[in-house]
GROMACS .gro file of C-alpha atoms in nm:
model
   74
    1MET     CA    1  -6.170  -1.634  -5.830
    2ILE     CA    2  -6.219  -1.285  -5.685
    3ASN     CA    3  -6.382  -1.133  -5.379
    4VAL     CA    4  -6.680  -0.916  -5.468
    5THR     CA    5  -6.650  -0.574  -5.306
    6PRO     CA    6  -6.950  -0.338  -5.277
    7ASP     CA    7  -6.826  -0.137  -5.577
    8HIS     CA    8  -6.781  -0.441  -5.805
    9PRO     CA    9  -6.999  -0.444  -6.122
   10ILE     CA   10  -7.188  -0.756  -6.006
   11ALA     CA   11  -7.225  -0.664  -5.639
   12HIS     CA   12  -7.596  -0.599  -5.703
   13GLU     CA   13  -7.639  -0.972  -5.773
   14ALA     CA   14  -7.522  -1.055  -5.420
   15TYR     CA   15  -7.700  -0.777  -5.232
   16GLU     CA   16  -8.030  -0.949  -5.139
   17GLN     CA   17  -7.860  -1.272  -5.033
   18VAL     CA   18  -7.606  -1.086  -4.820
   19LYS     CA   19  -7.885  -0.878  -4.669
   20ASN     CA   20  -8.078  -1.194  -4.570
   21LEU     CA   21  -7.783  -1.371  -4.408
   22ARG     CA   22  -7.760  -1.373  -4.030
   23CYS     CA   23  -7.385  -1.381  -3.975
   24ASP     CA   24  -7.118  -1.126  -3.891
   25TYR     CA   25  -6.879  -1.201  -4.177
   26VAL     CA   26  -6.937  -1.317  -4.532
   27ASN     CA   27  -6.734  -1.430  -4.832
   28ILE     CA   28  -6.870  -1.330  -5.173
   29ILE     CA   29  -6.684  -1.511  -5.448
   30ALA     CA   30  -6.703  -1.448  -5.823
   31HIS     CA   31  -6.546  -1.622  -6.119
   32THR     CA   32  -6.466  -1.476  -6.458
   33PHE     CA   33  -6.554  -1.588  -6.807
   34LYS     CA   34  -6.454  -1.463  -7.149
   35LYS     CA   35  -6.731  -1.253  -7.308
   36SER     CA   36  -6.522  -1.159  -7.612
   37GLU     CA   37  -6.159  -1.130  -7.714
   38THR     CA   38  -6.125  -0.810  -7.512
   39GLU     CA   39  -6.398  -0.832  -7.247
   40GLN     CA   40  -6.428  -1.042  -6.934
   41GLY     CA   41  -6.756  -1.121  -6.760
   42PHE     CA   42  -6.823  -1.215  -6.399
   43PHE     CA   43  -7.067  -1.441  -6.219
   44ILE     CA   44  -7.132  -1.502  -5.850
   45ALA     CA   45  -6.986  -1.842  -5.766
   46GLY     CA   46  -7.084  -1.844  -5.401
   47ILE     CA   47  -7.190  -1.645  -5.098
   48TYR     CA   48  -7.079  -1.805  -4.774
   49PRO     CA   49  -7.113  -1.711  -4.408
   50ASN     CA   50  -6.778  -1.684  -4.235
   51LYS     CA   51  -6.740  -1.729  -3.859
   52GLY     CA   52  -6.409  -1.544  -3.840
   53GLU     CA   53  -6.277  -1.219  -3.968
   54GLY     CA   54  -6.154  -1.383  -4.290
   55GLY     CA   55  -6.435  -1.236  -4.496
   56PHE     CA   56  -6.610  -0.903  -4.528
   57ASN     CA   57  -6.797  -0.760  -4.231
   58ARG     CA   58  -7.151  -0.817  -4.359
   59LEU     CA   59  -7.303  -0.497  -4.218
   60ASP     CA   60  -7.013  -0.284  -4.344
   61TRP     CA   61  -7.043  -0.441  -4.691
   62LEU     CA   62  -7.418  -0.368  -4.698
   63ALA     CA   63  -7.373  -0.010  -4.574
   64GLU     CA   64  -7.111   0.067  -4.839
   65PHE     CA   65  -7.318  -0.094  -5.117
   66GLU     CA   66  -7.628   0.102  -5.012
   67GLN     CA   67  -7.434   0.428  -4.995
   68LEU     CA   68  -7.281   0.373  -5.340
   69ASN     CA   69  -7.621   0.291  -5.490
   70GLY     CA   70  -7.839   0.546  -5.310
   71ILE     CA   71  -8.039   0.285  -5.119
   72SER     CA   72  -8.193   0.387  -4.787
   73ASP     CA   73  -8.437   0.227  -4.545
   74ALA     CA   74  -8.643   0.545  -4.516
   0.00000   0.00000   0.00000
């Protein structure tokens, strides 16, 4: 189990859900699976609102993801 940061290869799979949440903090959890003998794959296992500061700040996560991927509201 890993936390999905904005620069993680599967962060794009969480983006829309995180964007649509209405909470301050969020946990984005991924699990791994074996794609081949030498390669590991990832899948989003859950995206959960978090009432405390135990998760990522949702707006900061979105801002970093958008900056890394050249996404703007304009």
